[in-house]
Each structure stands twice: as C-alpha cells, then as structure tokens.
mmCIF file of C-alpha atoms in Angstrom:
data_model
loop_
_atom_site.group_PDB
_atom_site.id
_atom_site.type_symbol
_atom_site.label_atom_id
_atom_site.label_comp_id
_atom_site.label_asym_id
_atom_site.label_seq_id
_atom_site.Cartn_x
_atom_site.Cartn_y
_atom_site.Cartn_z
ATOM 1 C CA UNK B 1 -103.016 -53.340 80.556
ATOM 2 C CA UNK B 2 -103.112 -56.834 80.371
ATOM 3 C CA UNK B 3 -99.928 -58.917 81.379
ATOM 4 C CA UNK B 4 -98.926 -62.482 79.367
ATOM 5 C CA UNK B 5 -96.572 -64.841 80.357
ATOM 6 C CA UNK B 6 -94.601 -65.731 76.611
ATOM 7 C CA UNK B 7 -91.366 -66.870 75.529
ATOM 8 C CA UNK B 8 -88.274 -64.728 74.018
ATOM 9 C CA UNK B 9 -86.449 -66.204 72.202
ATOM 10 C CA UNK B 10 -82.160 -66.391 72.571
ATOM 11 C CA UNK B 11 -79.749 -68.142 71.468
ATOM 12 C CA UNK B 12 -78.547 -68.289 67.467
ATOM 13 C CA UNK B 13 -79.730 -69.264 64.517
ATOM 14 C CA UNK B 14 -80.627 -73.333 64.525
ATOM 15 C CA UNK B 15 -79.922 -73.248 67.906
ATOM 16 C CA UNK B 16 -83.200 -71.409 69.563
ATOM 17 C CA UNK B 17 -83.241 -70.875 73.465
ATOM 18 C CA UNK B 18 -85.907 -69.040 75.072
ATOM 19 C CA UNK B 19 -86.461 -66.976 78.176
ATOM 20 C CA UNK B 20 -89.669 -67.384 79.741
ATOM 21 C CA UNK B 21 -91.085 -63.654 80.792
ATOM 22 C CA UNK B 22 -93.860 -61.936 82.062
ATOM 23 C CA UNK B 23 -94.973 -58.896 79.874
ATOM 24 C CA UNK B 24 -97.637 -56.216 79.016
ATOM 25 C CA UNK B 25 -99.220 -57.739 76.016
ATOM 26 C CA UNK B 26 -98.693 -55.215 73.361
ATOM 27 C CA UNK B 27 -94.568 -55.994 73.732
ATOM 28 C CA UNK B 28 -92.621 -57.192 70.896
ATOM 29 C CA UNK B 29 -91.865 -60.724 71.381
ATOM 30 C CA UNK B 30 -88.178 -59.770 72.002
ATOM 31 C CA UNK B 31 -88.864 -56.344 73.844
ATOM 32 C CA UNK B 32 -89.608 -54.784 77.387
ATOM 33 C CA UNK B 33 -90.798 -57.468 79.732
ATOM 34 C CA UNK B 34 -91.570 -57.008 83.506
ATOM 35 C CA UNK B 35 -89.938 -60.098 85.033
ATOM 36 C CA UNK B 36 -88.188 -63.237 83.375
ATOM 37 C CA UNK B 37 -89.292 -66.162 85.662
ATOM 38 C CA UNK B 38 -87.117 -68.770 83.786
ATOM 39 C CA UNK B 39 -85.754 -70.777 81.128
ATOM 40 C CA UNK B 40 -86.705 -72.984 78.130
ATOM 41 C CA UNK B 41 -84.208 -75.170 75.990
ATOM 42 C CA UNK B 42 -85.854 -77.734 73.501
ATOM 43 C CA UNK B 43 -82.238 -78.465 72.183
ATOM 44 C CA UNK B 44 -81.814 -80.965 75.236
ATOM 45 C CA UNK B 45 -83.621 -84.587 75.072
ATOM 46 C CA UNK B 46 -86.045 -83.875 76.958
ATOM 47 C CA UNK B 47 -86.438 -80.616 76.867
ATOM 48 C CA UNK B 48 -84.799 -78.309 79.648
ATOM 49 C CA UNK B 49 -86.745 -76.038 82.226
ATOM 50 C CA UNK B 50 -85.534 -74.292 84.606
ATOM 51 C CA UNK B 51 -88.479 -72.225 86.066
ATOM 52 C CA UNK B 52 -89.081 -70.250 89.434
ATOM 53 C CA UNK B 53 -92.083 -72.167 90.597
ATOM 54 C CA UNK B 54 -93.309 -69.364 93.520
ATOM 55 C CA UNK B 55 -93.175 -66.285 90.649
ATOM 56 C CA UNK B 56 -94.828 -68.585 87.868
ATOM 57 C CA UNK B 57 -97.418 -69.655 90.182
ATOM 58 C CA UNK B 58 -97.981 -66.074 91.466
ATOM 59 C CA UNK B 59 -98.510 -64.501 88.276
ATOM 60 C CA UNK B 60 -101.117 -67.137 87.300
ATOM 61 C CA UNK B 61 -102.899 -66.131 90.513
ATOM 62 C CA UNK B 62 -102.884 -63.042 89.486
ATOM 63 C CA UNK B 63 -104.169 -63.700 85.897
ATOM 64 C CA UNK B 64 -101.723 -63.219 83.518
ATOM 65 C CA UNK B 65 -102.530 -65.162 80.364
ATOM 66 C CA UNK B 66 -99.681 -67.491 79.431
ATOM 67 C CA UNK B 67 -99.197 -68.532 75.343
ATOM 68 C CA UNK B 68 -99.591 -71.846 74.269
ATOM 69 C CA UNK B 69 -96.511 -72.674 74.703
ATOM 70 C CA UNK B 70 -95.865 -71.301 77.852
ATOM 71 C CA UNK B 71 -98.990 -73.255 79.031
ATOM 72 C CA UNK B 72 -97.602 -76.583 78.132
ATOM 73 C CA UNK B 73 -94.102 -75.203 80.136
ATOM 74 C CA UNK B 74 -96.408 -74.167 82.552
ATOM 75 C CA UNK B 75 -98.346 -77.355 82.698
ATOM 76 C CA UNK B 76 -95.528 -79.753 82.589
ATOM 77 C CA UNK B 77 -93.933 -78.190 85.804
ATOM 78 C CA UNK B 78 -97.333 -78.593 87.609
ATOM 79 C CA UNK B 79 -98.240 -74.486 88.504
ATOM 80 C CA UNK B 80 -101.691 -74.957 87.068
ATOM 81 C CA UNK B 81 -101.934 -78.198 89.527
ATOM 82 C CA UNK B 82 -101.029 -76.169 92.612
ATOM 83 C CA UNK B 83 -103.542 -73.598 91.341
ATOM 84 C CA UNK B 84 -106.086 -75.820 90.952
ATOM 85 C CA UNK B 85 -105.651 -77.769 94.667
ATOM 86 C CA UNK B 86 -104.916 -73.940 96.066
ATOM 87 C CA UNK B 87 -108.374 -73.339 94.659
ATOM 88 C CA UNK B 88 -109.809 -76.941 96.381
ATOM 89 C CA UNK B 89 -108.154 -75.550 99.439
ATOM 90 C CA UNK B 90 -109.955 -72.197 99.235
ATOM 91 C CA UNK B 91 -113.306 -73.936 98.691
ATOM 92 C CA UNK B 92 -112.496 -76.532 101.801
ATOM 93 C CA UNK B 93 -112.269 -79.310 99.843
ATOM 94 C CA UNK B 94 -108.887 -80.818 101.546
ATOM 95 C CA UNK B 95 -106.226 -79.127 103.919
ATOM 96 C CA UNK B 96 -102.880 -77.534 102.813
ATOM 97 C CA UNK B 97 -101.331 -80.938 103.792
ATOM 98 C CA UNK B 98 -103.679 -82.690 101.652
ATOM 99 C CA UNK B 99 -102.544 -80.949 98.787
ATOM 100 C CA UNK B 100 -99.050 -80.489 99.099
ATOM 101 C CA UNK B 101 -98.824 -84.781 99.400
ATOM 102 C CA UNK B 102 -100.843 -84.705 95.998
ATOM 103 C CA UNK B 103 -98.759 -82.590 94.553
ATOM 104 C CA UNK B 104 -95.348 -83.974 95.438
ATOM 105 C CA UNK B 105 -97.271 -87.092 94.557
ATOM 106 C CA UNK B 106 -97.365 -85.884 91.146
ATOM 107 C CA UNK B 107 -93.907 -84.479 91.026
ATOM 108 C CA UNK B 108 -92.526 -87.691 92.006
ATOM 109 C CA UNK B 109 -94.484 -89.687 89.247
ATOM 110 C CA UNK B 110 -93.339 -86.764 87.014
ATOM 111 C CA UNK B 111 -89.725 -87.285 87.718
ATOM 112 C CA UNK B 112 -89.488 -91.018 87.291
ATOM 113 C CA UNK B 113 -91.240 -90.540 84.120
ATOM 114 C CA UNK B 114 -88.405 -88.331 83.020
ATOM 115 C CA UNK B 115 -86.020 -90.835 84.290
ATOM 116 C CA UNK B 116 -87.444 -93.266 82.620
ATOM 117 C CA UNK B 117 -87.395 -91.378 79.104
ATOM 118 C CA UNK B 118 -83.912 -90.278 79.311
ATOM 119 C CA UNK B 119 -82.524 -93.986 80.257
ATOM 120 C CA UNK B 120 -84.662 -95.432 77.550
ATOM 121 C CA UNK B 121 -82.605 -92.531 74.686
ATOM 122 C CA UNK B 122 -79.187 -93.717 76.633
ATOM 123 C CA UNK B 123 -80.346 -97.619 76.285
ATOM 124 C CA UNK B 124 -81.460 -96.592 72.722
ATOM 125 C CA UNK B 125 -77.961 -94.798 71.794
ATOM 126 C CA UNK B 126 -75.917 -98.020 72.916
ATOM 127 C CA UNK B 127 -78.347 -100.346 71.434
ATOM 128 C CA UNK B 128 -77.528 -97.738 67.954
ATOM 129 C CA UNK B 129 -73.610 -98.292 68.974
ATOM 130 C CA UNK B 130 -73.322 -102.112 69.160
ATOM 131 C CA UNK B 131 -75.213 -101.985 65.666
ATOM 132 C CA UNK B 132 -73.191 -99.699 63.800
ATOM 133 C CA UNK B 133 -70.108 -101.806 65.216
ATOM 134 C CA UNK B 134 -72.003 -104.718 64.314
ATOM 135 C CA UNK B 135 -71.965 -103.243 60.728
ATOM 136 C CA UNK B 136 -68.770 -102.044 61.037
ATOM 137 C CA UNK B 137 -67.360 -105.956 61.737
ATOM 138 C CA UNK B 138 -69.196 -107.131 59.684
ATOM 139 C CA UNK B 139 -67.650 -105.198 56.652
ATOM 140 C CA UNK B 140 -64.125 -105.432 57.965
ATOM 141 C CA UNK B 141 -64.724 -109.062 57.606
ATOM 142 C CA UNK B 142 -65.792 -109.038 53.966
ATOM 143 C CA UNK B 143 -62.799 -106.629 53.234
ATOM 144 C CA UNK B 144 -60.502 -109.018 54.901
ATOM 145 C CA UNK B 145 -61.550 -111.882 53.397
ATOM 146 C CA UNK B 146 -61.473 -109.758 49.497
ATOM 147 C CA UNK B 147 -57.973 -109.252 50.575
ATOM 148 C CA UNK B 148 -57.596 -112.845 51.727
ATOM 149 C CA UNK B 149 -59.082 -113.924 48.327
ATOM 150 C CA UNK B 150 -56.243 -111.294 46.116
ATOM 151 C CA UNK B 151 -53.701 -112.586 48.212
ATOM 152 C CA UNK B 152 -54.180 -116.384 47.043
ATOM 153 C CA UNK B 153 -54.660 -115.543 43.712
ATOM 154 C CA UNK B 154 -51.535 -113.425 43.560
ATOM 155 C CA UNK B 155 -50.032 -116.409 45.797
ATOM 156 C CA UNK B 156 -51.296 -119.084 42.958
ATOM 157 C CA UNK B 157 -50.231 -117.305 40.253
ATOM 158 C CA UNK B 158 -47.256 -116.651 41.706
ATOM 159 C CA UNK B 159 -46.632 -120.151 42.517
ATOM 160 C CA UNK B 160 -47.954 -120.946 38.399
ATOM 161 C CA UNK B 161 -45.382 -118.622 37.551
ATOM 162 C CA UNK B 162 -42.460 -120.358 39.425
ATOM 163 C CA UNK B 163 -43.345 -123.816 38.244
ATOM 164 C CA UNK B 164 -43.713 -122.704 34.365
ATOM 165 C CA UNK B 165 -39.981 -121.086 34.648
ATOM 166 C CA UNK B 166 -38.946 -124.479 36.318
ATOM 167 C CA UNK B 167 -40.249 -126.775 33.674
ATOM 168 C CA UNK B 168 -38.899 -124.101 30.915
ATOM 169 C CA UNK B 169 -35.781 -124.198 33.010
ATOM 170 C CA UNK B 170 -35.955 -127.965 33.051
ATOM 171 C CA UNK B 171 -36.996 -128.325 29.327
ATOM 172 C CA UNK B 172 -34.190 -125.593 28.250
ATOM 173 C CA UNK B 173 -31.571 -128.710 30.240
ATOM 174 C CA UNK B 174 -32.850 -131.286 28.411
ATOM 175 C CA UNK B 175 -32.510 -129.709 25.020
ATOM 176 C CA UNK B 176 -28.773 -128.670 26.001
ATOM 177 C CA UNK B 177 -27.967 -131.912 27.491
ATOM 178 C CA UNK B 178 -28.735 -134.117 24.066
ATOM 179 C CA UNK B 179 -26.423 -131.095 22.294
ATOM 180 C CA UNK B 180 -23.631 -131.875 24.591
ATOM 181 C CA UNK B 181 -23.683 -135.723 24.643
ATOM 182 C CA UNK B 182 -24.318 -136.194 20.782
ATOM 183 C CA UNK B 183 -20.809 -135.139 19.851
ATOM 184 C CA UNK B 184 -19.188 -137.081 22.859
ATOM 185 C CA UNK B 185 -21.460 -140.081 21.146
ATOM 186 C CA UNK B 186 -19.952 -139.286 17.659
ATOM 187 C CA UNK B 187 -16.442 -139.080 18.961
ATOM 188 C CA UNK B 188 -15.924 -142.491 20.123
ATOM 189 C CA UNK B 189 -16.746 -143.793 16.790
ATOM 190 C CA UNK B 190 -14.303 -142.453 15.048
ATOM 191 C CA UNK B 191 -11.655 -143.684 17.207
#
C-alpha cells in the first residue's frame, strides 16, 4: 500500500491548523496515519513550520508521495535539497562536506530571507501606525478648531447681547432722566 505524506487539518473553524502526517493513501484526510512528522500554521505571517527534518527526509527516501501542499512545506524547509545533493553524493559528484556547506548555505540565505520579510510587515505595521495617528491629529485638529469656531460665535453673540442690554439700559436712563428733570424745570417757574 502506498504511503503519502498530507496534511490534517486541526484547529477550529476560521482558524485552520494542520498536522503534517505520513499515511497509507486510502485514509480519510482526518483518519489513521502512521507517523505525524510536524506542524503547519498559515495563521502566522509567515507561515509557521515546525517539521522533524531527519523523519521528513527519510520518508521521501523511502518514496512516499507528499500532496501539493505538503511539497511546497516540504520544499520550503529544503528535504527535497538534501535529497537531491544525497543523490549527487551517491553518484560522486561532491563529498558529504560538500553538501552539507551547500545546504546550510541555503538555509542561511533562507533564514535572512525570512528575516527580512517579517521586519519589512513590523516596518510596514508602524509605518500603518504613524498614519492612522497622522489621521487621527489631523481630525482632532479640525474638531478643535469647529469648537474653537462655536466658541467665538457664542463668545460674539454673547458679547452682542451684553452691549444691546447696555445701550437699552442706557437708552431706558435717558428717557427717565428728561421725566425727572422736566417737572424740577416747571417748578421753578412758578415760584
């Protein structure tokens, strides 16, 4: 019976994790499986893999026929490299040394590639931060200055207000005071 190296998948629902397995390949996608050889989380930026190099690279050697998916895992952590300069080994083209520098040769590019994407998402999420405070300023600042604006108004009209009850104050004087001295005015006449 033929083995496969698939995924299962875990986890709940909008939040899919996966075990990577080795299994006879007439299992249910979620069934029996003969060894799990690691992990797979796509939820993570980039995506998470955690994957027992020696066991992945042994079943390969042994011919188990990975998905698609499990391919690209596969490829991305560099077994089918190591298979393929085991195999230039075998055939004499390079020594054991040879191939191990390539390969951590590789790994090392790999890595700082993976650095290099997650410090670009980080540089992009502050970059995403100073705009949205940016934003954020920038409409505080027109709110303030609406307020600003109400607060003269209310402050002019106020002010409007004060100076028409002065000069109806004022004007209300004046008509009393002519009242008062008109009969003073008439009284000395008659004297």
């Amino acid at each position: 019976m033929a083995t496969k190296i698939r995924l299962q998948r875990r986890g709940h629902k909008g939040y899919a994790f996966y075990t990577i397995v080795i299994a006879n390949s007439d299992a249910p996608r979620d069934g029996k499986f003969i060894e799990k050889i690691g992990t797979y989380n796509p939820n993570t930026n980039p995506a998470t893999v955690d994957l027992n190099f020696e066991r992945a690279l042994y079943w390969v050697n042994c011919g188990a026929q990975p998905t698609d998916t499990a391919r690209n895992i596969l490829s991305g952590e560099g077994v089918y490299l190591m298979k393929h300069l085991q195999g230039g080994v075998k055939k004499g083209a390079f020594d054991e040394a040879a191939a191990q520098a390539k390969f951590d040769a590789w790994k090392q590019t790999k890595e700082s590639s993976r650095k290099a994407v997650a410090v670009k998402a980080e540089q992009a999420k502050r970059e995403l931060g100073k705009a949205r405070l940016e934003a954020e300023k920038k409409v505080n600042e027109a709110v303030a200055e609406k307020v600003a604006k109400k607060k003269a108004e209310a402050l002019a009209a106020a002010e409007a207000a004060a100076a028409e009850a002065a000069a109806q104050e004022a004007a209300a004087q004046a008509n009393e005071a002519p009242a008062a001295e008109a009969p003073a005015a008439e009284a000395p006449a008659e004297a």
